[in-house]
PDB file of C-alpha atoms in Angstrom:
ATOM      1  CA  UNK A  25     -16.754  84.147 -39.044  1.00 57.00           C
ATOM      2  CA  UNK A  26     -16.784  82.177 -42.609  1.00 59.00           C
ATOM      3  CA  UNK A  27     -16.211  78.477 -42.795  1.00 60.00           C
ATOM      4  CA  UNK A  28     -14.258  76.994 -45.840  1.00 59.00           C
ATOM      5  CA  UNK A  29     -16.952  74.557 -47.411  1.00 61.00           C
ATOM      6  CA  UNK A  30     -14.565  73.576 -50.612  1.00 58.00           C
ATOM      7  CA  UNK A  31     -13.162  69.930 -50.111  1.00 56.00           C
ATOM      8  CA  UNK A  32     -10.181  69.332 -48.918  1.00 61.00           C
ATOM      9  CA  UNK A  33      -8.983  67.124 -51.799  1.00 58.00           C
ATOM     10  CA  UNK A  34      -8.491  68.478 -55.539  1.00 59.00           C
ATOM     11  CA  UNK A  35     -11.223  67.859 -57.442  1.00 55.00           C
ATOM     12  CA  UNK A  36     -10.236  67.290 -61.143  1.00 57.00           C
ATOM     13  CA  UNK A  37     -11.503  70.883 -63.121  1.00 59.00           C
ATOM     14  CA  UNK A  38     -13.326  68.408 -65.881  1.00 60.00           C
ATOM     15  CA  UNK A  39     -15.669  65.761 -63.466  1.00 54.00           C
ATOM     16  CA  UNK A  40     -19.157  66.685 -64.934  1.00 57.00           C
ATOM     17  CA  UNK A  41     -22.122  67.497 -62.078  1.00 57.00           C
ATOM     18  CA  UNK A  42     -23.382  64.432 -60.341  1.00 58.00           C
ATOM     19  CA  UNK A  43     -25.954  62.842 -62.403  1.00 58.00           C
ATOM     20  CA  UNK A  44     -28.948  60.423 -60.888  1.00 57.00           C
ATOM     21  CA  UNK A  45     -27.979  56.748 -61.839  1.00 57.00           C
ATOM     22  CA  UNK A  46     -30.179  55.692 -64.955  1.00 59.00           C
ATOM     23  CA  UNK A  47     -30.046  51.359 -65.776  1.00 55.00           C
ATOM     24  CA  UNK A  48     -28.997  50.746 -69.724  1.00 57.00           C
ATOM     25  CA  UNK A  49     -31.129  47.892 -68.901  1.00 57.00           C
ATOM     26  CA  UNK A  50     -34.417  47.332 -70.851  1.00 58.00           C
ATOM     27  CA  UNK A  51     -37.686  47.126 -68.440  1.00 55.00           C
ATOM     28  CA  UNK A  52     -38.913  43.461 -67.633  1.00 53.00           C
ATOM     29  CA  UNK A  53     -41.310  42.737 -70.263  1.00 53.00           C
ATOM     30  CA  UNK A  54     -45.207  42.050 -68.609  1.00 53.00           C
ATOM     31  CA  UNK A  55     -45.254  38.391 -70.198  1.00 52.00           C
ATOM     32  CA  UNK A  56     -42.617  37.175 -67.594  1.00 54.00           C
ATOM     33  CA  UNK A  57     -43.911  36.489 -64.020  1.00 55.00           C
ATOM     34  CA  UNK A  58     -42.503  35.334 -60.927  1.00 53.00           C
ATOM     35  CA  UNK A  59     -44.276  33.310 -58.619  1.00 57.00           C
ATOM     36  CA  UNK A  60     -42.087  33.742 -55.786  1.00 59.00           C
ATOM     37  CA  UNK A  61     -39.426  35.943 -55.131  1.00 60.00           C
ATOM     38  CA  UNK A  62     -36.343  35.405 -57.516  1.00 60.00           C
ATOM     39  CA  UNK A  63     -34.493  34.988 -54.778  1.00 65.00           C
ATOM     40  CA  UNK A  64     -36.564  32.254 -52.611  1.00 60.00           C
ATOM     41  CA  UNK A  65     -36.292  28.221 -53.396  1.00 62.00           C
ATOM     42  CA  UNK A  66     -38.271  27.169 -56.828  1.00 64.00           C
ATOM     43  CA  UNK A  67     -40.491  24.159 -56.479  1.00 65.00           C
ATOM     44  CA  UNK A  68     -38.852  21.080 -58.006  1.00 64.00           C
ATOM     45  CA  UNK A  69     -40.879  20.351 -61.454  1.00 66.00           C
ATOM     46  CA  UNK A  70     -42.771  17.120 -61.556  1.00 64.00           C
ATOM     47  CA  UNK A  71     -40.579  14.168 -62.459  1.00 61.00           C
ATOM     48  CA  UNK A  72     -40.885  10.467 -63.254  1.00 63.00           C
ATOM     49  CA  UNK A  73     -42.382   8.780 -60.633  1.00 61.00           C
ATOM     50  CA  UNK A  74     -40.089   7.126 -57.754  1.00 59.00           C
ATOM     51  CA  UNK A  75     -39.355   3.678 -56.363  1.00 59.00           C
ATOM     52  CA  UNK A  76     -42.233   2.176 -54.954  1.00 58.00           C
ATOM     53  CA  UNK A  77     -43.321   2.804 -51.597  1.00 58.00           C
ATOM     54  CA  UNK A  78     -42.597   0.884 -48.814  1.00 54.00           C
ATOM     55  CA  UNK A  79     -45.223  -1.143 -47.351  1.00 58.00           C
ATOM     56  CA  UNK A  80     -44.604  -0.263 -43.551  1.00 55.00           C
ATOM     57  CA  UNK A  81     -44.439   3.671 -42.155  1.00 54.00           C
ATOM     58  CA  UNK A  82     -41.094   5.171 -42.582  1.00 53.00           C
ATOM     59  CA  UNK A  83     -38.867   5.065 -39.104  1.00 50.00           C
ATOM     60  CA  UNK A  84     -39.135   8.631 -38.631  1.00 52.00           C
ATOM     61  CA  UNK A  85     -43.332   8.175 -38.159  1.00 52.00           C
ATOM     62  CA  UNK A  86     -43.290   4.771 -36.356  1.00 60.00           C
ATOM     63  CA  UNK A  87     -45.219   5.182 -32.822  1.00 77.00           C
ATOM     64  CA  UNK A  88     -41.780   3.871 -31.117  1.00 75.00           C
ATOM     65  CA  UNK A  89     -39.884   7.342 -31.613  1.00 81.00           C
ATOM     66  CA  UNK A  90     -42.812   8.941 -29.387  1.00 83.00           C
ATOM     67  CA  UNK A  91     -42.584   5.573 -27.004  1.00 82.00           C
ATOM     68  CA  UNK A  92     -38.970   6.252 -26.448  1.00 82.00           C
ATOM     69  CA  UNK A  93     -39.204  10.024 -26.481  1.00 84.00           C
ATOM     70  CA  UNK A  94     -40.969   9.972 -23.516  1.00 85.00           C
ATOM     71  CA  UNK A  95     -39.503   7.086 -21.344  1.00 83.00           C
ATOM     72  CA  UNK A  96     -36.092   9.310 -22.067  1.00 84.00           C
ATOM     73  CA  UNK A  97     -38.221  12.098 -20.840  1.00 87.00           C
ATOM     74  CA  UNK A  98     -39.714  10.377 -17.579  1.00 84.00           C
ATOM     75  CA  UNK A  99     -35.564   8.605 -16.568  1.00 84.00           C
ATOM     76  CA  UNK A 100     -34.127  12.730 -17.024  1.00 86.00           C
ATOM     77  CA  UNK A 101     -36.977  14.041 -14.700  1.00 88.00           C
ATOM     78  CA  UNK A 102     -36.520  10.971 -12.276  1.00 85.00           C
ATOM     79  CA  UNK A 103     -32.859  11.195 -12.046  1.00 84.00           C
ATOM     80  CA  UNK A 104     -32.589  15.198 -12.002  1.00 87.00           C
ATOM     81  CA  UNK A 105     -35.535  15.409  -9.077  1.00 88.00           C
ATOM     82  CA  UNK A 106     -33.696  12.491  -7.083  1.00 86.00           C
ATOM     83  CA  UNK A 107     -30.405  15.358  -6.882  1.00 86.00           C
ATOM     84  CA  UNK A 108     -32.046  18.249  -7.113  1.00 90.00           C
ATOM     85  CA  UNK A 109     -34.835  17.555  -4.711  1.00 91.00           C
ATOM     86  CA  UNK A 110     -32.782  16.452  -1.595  1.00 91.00           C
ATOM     87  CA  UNK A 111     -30.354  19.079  -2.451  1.00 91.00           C
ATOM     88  CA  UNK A 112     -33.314  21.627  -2.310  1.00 92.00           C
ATOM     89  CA  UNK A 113     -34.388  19.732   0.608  1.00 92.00           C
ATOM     90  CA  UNK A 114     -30.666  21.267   2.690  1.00 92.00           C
ATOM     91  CA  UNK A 115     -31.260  24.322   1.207  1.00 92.00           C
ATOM     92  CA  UNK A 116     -35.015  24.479   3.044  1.00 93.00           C
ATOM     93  CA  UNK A 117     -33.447  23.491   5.704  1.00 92.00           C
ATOM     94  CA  UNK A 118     -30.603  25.693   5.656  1.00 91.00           C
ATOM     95  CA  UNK A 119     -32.972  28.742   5.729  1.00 92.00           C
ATOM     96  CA  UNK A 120     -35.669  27.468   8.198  1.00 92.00           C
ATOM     97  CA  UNK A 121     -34.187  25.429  10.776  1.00 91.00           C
ATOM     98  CA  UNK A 122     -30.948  26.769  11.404  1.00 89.00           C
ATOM     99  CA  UNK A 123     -31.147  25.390  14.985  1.00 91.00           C
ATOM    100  CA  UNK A 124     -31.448  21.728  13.646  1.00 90.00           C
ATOM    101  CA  UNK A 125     -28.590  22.270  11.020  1.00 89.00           C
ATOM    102  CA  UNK A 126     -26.370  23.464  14.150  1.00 90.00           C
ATOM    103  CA  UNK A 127     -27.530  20.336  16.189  1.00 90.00           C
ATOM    104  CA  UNK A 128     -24.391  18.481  16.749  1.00 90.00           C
ATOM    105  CA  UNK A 129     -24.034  14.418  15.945  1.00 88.00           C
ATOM    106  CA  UNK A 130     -21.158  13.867  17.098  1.00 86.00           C
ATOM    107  CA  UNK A 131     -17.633  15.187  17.911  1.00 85.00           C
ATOM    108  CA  UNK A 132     -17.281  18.582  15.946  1.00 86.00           C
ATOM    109  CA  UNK A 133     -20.000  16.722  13.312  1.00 91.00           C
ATOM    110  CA  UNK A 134     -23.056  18.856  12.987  1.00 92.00           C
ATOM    111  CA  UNK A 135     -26.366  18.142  11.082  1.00 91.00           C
ATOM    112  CA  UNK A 136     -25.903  20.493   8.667  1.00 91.00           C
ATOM    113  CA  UNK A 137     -22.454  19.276   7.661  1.00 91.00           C
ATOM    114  CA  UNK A 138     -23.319  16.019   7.526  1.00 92.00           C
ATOM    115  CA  UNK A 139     -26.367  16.598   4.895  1.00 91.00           C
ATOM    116  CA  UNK A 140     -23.992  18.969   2.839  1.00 91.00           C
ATOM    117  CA  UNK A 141     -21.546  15.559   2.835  1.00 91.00           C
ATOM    118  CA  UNK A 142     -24.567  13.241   1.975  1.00 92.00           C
ATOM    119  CA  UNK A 143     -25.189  15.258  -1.512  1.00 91.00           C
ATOM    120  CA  UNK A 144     -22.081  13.794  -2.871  1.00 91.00           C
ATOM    121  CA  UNK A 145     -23.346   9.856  -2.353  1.00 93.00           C
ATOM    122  CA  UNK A 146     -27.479  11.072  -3.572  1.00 90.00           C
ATOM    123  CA  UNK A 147     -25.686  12.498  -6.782  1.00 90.00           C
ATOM    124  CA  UNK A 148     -24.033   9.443  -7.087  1.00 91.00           C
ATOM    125  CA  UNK A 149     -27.423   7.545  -6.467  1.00 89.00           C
ATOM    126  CA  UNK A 150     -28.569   9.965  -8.882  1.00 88.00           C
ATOM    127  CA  UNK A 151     -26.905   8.639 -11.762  1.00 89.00           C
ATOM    128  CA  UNK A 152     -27.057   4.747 -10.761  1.00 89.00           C
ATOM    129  CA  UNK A 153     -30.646   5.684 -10.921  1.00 85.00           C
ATOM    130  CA  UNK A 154     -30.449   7.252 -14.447  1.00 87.00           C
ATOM    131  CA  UNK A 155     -28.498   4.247 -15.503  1.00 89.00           C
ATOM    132  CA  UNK A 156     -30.740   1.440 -13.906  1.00 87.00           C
ATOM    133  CA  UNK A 157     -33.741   3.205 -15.768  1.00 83.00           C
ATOM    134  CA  UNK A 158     -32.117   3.604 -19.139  1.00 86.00           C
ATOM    135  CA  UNK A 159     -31.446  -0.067 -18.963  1.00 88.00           C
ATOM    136  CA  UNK A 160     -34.604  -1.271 -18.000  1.00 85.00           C
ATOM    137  CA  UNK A 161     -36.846   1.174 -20.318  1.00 82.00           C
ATOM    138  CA  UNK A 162     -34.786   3.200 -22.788  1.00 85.00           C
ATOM    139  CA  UNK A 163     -32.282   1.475 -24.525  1.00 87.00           C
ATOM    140  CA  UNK A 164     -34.413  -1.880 -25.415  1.00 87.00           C
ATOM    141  CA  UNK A 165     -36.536   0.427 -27.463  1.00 85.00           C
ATOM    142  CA  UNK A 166     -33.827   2.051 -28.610  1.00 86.00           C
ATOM    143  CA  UNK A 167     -31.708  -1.177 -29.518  1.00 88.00           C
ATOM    144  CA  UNK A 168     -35.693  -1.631 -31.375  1.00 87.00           C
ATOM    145  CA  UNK A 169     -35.631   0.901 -33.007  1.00 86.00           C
ATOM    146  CA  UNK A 170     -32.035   0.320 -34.548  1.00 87.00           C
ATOM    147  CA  UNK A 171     -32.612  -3.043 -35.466  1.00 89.00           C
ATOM    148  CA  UNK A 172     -35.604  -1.659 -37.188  1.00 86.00           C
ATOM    149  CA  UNK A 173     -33.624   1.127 -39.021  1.00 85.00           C
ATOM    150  CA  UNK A 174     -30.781  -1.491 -40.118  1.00 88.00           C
ATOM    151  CA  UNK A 175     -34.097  -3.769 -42.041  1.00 89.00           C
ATOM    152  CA  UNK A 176     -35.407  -0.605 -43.480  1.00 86.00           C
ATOM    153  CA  UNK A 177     -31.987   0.646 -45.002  1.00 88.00           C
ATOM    154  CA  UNK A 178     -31.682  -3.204 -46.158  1.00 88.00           C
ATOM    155  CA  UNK A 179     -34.815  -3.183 -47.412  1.00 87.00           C
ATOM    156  CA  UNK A 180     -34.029  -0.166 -49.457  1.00 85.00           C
ATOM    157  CA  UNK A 181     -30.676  -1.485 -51.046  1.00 87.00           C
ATOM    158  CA  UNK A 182     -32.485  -4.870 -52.027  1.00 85.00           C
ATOM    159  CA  UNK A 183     -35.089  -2.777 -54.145  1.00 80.00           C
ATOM    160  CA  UNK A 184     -32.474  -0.902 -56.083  1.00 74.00           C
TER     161      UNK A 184
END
């Protein structure tokens, strides 16, 4: 049994052998170094000096971003336990006391039904809660912290 190796396309009778690739290029001459990679980001050169500095800390350092950073943190973990918490609260309940989530209330009305119906009003309390705290802790600092940002970009087109 012989297999037909020859391509299945004409090949032209003149096409010289295959040759390896060789650059018309000339070599990189040693005097010229890279610091980096040619293709990474070059460091700006030095320039003229800038504007002068401000005399407070720029927004984006100010102790207030951290303040406000971590009352938003404290009203998201108050406001997702509040739902989350009774709701894993029926679901403990669900699994370990079936016999007091089948206790009847009243007509047809059982406990279990009525603490599935009660998640709907604690989500709701849920987000008057997350509202009521972003009022009273998060958005004064954050109204701050805007004021402050509208004096610093003032501030900046006054020393142009």
């Amino acid at each position: 049994m012989s297999y037909d190796t020859s391509p299945s396309y004409p090949v032209p009778p003149h096409q010289p052998p295959h040759q390896p690739y060789q650059s018309h290029q000339q070599p990189h001459s040693s005097s010229q170094s890279y610091s980096t990679y040619p293709w990474a980001p070059q460091q700006p050169e030095p320039g003229p000096a800038g504007p002068p500095r401000p005399r407070h800390a720029p927004l984006g350092q100010h102790s207030d971003i951290r303040v406000l950073r971590s009352a938003y943190r404290l009203q998201r973990r108050v406001a997702t336990l509040a739902a989350l918490g009774y709701f894993t609260l029926f679901l403990v309940l669900s699994a370990s006391a079936p016999t007091l989530m089948a206790g009847e209330v009243t007509g047809g009305l059982t406990v279990g039904l009525l603490l599935g119906l009660l998640q709907v009003p604690v989500t709701c309390g849920a987000i008057g809660l997350y509202e009521y705290t972003a009022r009273g802790s998060v958005d004064p600092i954050a109204e701050r912290l805007r004021k402050q940002a509208d004096l610093d970009t003032k501030r900046a087109e006054a020393h142009r």
